[in-house]
C-alpha cells in the first residue's frame, strides 16, 4: 500500500525541491523475487506533491492482516467478505487502499490463511 500525500512528504516537498523518479516494472519484478510478490505497481498522480507535474510510476507494499488461528471462522469470513466487497468505498476515503485488489488479497504469501478468509476467497473463485 502506498498512502498519497502523507504530512511529512507534503512538508518536505513544500520547502525542498524534489525530483520524482519512476521505478520501472522490471525493478519491481526483480524485487518481488526476493520479497515473495509483496510489491505492487502504483502510480502517484500528477500534482500530488509540490513540483510534481507528471504521474510517477512507483511501487507499493501489499499489507497483511493477521489473526489468531483460534479466531472464530464465521467472524473472519464476515470480516474478509465485508472488507473486499466494500473496497471501493474504502479507496474513496483513504488513498492507502489504492492499488489493492481481491486477487492480491487471495495470493499465497507463504503464511497460512485463516479458514474463514480461505472460505471467502474460494467462494469468490479467487483461490
PDB file of C-alpha atoms in Angstrom:
ATOM      1  CA  UNK A   1       0.000   0.000   0.000  1.00  0.00           C
ATOM      2  CA  UNK A   2       1.109   3.477  -0.689  1.00  0.00           C
ATOM      3  CA  UNK A   3      -0.519   6.387   1.012  1.00  0.00           C
ATOM      4  CA  UNK A   4      -0.727   9.531  -1.076  1.00  0.00           C
ATOM      5  CA  UNK A   5       0.027  12.901   0.430  1.00  0.00           C
ATOM      6  CA  UNK A   6       1.254  11.980   3.938  1.00  0.00           C
ATOM      7  CA  UNK A   7       2.127  15.057   6.015  1.00  0.00           C
ATOM      8  CA  UNK A   8       5.907  14.563   6.120  1.00  0.00           C
ATOM      9  CA  UNK A   9       6.160  14.236   2.338  1.00  0.00           C
ATOM     10  CA  UNK A  10       3.900  17.276   1.845  1.00  0.00           C
ATOM     11  CA  UNK A  11       6.027  19.402   4.199  1.00  0.00           C
ATOM     12  CA  UNK A  12       9.273  18.292   2.577  1.00  0.00           C
ATOM     13  CA  UNK A  13       8.051  18.970  -0.967  1.00  0.00           C
ATOM     14  CA  UNK A  14       6.768  22.410   0.117  1.00  0.00           C
ATOM     15  CA  UNK A  15      10.225  23.557   1.225  1.00  0.00           C
ATOM     16  CA  UNK A  16      12.690  21.428  -0.756  1.00  0.00           C
ATOM     17  CA  UNK A  17      12.795  20.801  -4.499  1.00  0.00           C
ATOM     18  CA  UNK A  18      12.305  17.065  -5.000  1.00  0.00           C
ATOM     19  CA  UNK A  19      12.922  15.058  -8.142  1.00  0.00           C
ATOM     20  CA  UNK A  20      10.440  12.212  -8.510  1.00  0.00           C
ATOM     21  CA  UNK A  21      11.710   9.122 -10.319  1.00  0.00           C
ATOM     22  CA  UNK A  22       9.761   6.312 -11.916  1.00  0.00           C
ATOM     23  CA  UNK A  23      10.541   2.784 -10.763  1.00  0.00           C
ATOM     24  CA  UNK A  24      10.478   0.527 -13.813  1.00  0.00           C
ATOM     25  CA  UNK A  25       8.312  -2.591 -13.685  1.00  0.00           C
ATOM     26  CA  UNK A  26      11.469  -4.682 -14.219  1.00  0.00           C
ATOM     27  CA  UNK A  27      12.847  -3.387 -10.900  1.00  0.00           C
ATOM     28  CA  UNK A  28       9.591  -4.223  -9.118  1.00  0.00           C
ATOM     29  CA  UNK A  29       9.633  -7.691 -10.694  1.00  0.00           C
ATOM     30  CA  UNK A  30      13.226  -8.268  -9.574  1.00  0.00           C
ATOM     31  CA  UNK A  31      12.487  -7.128  -6.031  1.00  0.00           C
ATOM     32  CA  UNK A  32       9.417  -9.370  -5.935  1.00  0.00           C
ATOM     33  CA  UNK A  33      11.631 -12.391  -6.467  1.00  0.00           C
ATOM     34  CA  UNK A  34      13.249 -11.560  -3.120  1.00  0.00           C
ATOM     35  CA  UNK A  35      10.082 -10.393  -1.342  1.00  0.00           C
ATOM     36  CA  UNK A  36       7.631 -13.069  -2.453  1.00  0.00           C
ATOM     37  CA  UNK A  37       5.394 -10.873  -4.584  1.00  0.00           C
ATOM     38  CA  UNK A  38       4.561  -8.341  -1.859  1.00  0.00           C
ATOM     39  CA  UNK A  39       5.348  -5.324  -4.046  1.00  0.00           C
ATOM     40  CA  UNK A  40       2.701  -3.980  -6.385  1.00  0.00           C
ATOM     41  CA  UNK A  41       2.859  -1.318  -9.122  1.00  0.00           C
ATOM     42  CA  UNK A  42       1.460   2.026  -8.025  1.00  0.00           C
ATOM     43  CA  UNK A  43       1.036   5.412  -9.691  1.00  0.00           C
ATOM     44  CA  UNK A  44       1.326   8.707  -7.840  1.00  0.00           C
ATOM     45  CA  UNK A  45      -0.968  11.070  -9.783  1.00  0.00           C
ATOM     46  CA  UNK A  46       0.496  14.302 -11.138  1.00  0.00           C
ATOM     47  CA  UNK A  47       0.209  17.195  -8.708  1.00  0.00           C
ATOM     48  CA  UNK A  48       0.142  15.087  -5.547  1.00  0.00           C
ATOM     49  CA  UNK A  49       3.259  16.901  -4.307  1.00  0.00           C
ATOM     50  CA  UNK A  50       4.582  20.409  -4.969  1.00  0.00           C
ATOM     51  CA  UNK A  51       6.764  20.373  -8.065  1.00  0.00           C
ATOM     52  CA  UNK A  52       5.488  17.002  -9.282  1.00  0.00           C
ATOM     53  CA  UNK A  53       3.939  17.845 -12.671  1.00  0.00           C
ATOM     54  CA  UNK A  54       3.623  14.302 -14.047  1.00  0.00           C
ATOM     55  CA  UNK A  55       2.439  10.950 -12.778  1.00  0.00           C
ATOM     56  CA  UNK A  56       5.159   8.844 -11.179  1.00  0.00           C
ATOM     57  CA  UNK A  57       5.275   5.058 -11.554  1.00  0.00           C
ATOM     58  CA  UNK A  58       6.409   3.527  -8.285  1.00  0.00           C
ATOM     59  CA  UNK A  59       5.558   0.553  -6.111  1.00  0.00           C
ATOM     60  CA  UNK A  60       3.543  -0.164  -3.038  1.00  0.00           C
ATOM     61  CA  UNK A  61       3.721  -2.828  -0.387  1.00  0.00           C
ATOM     62  CA  UNK A  62       0.942  -5.364  -0.028  1.00  0.00           C
ATOM     63  CA  UNK A  63      -0.409  -5.385   3.511  1.00  0.00           C
ATOM     64  CA  UNK A  64      -1.373  -8.417   5.534  1.00  0.00           C
ATOM     65  CA  UNK A  65      -3.911  -8.650   8.342  1.00  0.00           C
ATOM     66  CA  UNK A  66      -3.025 -11.243  10.958  1.00  0.00           C
ATOM     67  CA  UNK A  67      -5.341 -13.031  13.362  1.00  0.00           C
ATOM     68  CA  UNK A  68      -5.098 -15.800  15.878  1.00  0.00           C
ATOM     69  CA  UNK A  69      -5.612 -19.284  14.458  1.00  0.00           C
ATOM     70  CA  UNK A  70      -8.357 -19.785  17.070  1.00  0.00           C
ATOM     71  CA  UNK A  71     -10.377 -16.746  15.929  1.00  0.00           C
ATOM     72  CA  UNK A  72     -13.961 -17.616  15.082  1.00  0.00           C
ATOM     73  CA  UNK A  73     -14.182 -18.807  11.469  1.00  0.00           C
ATOM     74  CA  UNK A  74     -17.516 -17.091  10.791  1.00  0.00           C
ATOM     75  CA  UNK A  75     -16.241 -13.788  12.180  1.00  0.00           C
ATOM     76  CA  UNK A  76     -13.104 -13.897   9.987  1.00  0.00           C
ATOM     77  CA  UNK A  77     -15.201 -14.885   6.971  1.00  0.00           C
ATOM     78  CA  UNK A  78     -17.556 -11.949   7.603  1.00  0.00           C
ATOM     79  CA  UNK A  79     -14.676  -9.502   8.083  1.00  0.00           C
ATOM     80  CA  UNK A  80     -12.955 -10.693   4.896  1.00  0.00           C
ATOM     81  CA  UNK A  81     -16.140 -10.610   2.840  1.00  0.00           C
ATOM     82  CA  UNK A  82     -17.124  -7.137   4.060  1.00  0.00           C
ATOM     83  CA  UNK A  83     -13.637  -5.741   3.506  1.00  0.00           C
ATOM     84  CA  UNK A  84     -13.364  -6.928  -0.092  1.00  0.00           C
ATOM     85  CA  UNK A  85     -16.965  -6.203  -1.020  1.00  0.00           C
ATOM     86  CA  UNK A  86     -16.617  -2.622   0.254  1.00  0.00           C
ATOM     87  CA  UNK A  87     -13.124  -1.948  -1.042  1.00  0.00           C
ATOM     88  CA  UNK A  88     -14.229   0.766  -3.464  1.00  0.00           C
ATOM     89  CA  UNK A  89     -15.709   2.835  -0.625  1.00  0.00           C
ATOM     90  CA  UNK A  90     -12.501   2.402   1.378  1.00  0.00           C
ATOM     91  CA  UNK A  91     -10.427   3.514  -1.600  1.00  0.00           C
ATOM     92  CA  UNK A  92     -12.566   6.648  -1.968  1.00  0.00           C
ATOM     93  CA  UNK A  93     -11.960   7.552   1.678  1.00  0.00           C
ATOM     94  CA  UNK A  94      -8.273   6.672   2.061  1.00  0.00           C
ATOM     95  CA  UNK A  95      -5.576   6.661  -0.607  1.00  0.00           C
ATOM     96  CA  UNK A  96      -3.596   3.978   1.228  1.00  0.00           C
ATOM     97  CA  UNK A  97      -6.105   1.450  -0.160  1.00  0.00           C
ATOM     98  CA  UNK A  98      -5.285   2.400  -3.763  1.00  0.00           C
ATOM     99  CA  UNK A  99      -3.965  -0.438  -5.877  1.00  0.00           C
ATOM    100  CA  UNK A 100      -5.346  -3.169  -3.648  1.00  0.00           C
ATOM    101  CA  UNK A 101      -7.278  -5.910  -5.422  1.00  0.00           C
ATOM    102  CA  UNK A 102      -9.019  -9.063  -4.215  1.00  0.00           C
ATOM    103  CA  UNK A 103      -6.501 -11.025  -6.303  1.00  0.00           C
ATOM    104  CA  UNK A 104      -3.680  -9.609  -4.188  1.00  0.00           C
ATOM    105  CA  UNK A 105      -5.611 -10.499  -1.043  1.00  0.00           C
ATOM    106  CA  UNK A 106      -6.091 -14.069  -2.179  1.00  0.00           C
ATOM    107  CA  UNK A 107      -2.442 -14.568  -3.103  1.00  0.00           C
ATOM    108  CA  UNK A 108      -0.397 -17.140  -1.197  1.00  0.00           C
ATOM    109  CA  UNK A 109       2.384 -15.211   0.556  1.00  0.00           C
ATOM    110  CA  UNK A 110       3.710 -18.253   2.385  1.00  0.00           C
ATOM    111  CA  UNK A 111       1.700 -17.515   5.543  1.00  0.00           C
ATOM    112  CA  UNK A 112      -1.208 -19.834   6.375  1.00  0.00           C
ATOM    113  CA  UNK A 113      -4.554 -18.220   5.619  1.00  0.00           C
ATOM    114  CA  UNK A 114      -7.264 -18.412   8.266  1.00  0.00           C
ATOM    115  CA  UNK A 115     -10.013 -20.875   7.256  1.00  0.00           C
ATOM    116  CA  UNK A 116     -12.648 -18.103   7.358  1.00  0.00           C
ATOM    117  CA  UNK A 117     -10.682 -15.954   4.899  1.00  0.00           C
ATOM    118  CA  UNK A 118      -9.899 -19.003   2.782  1.00  0.00           C
ATOM    119  CA  UNK A 119     -13.628 -19.763   2.584  1.00  0.00           C
ATOM    120  CA  UNK A 120     -14.411 -16.276   1.293  1.00  0.00           C
ATOM    121  CA  UNK A 121     -11.701 -16.374  -1.379  1.00  0.00           C
ATOM    122  CA  UNK A 122     -12.836 -19.826  -2.509  1.00  0.00           C
ATOM    123  CA  UNK A 123     -16.462 -18.644  -2.800  1.00  0.00           C
ATOM    124  CA  UNK A 124     -15.253 -15.626  -4.779  1.00  0.00           C
ATOM    125  CA  UNK A 125     -13.333 -18.011  -7.093  1.00  0.00           C
ATOM    126  CA  UNK A 126     -10.024 -16.363  -6.215  1.00  0.00           C
ATOM    127  CA  UNK A 127      -8.351 -19.487  -4.762  1.00  0.00           C
TER     128      UNK A 127
END
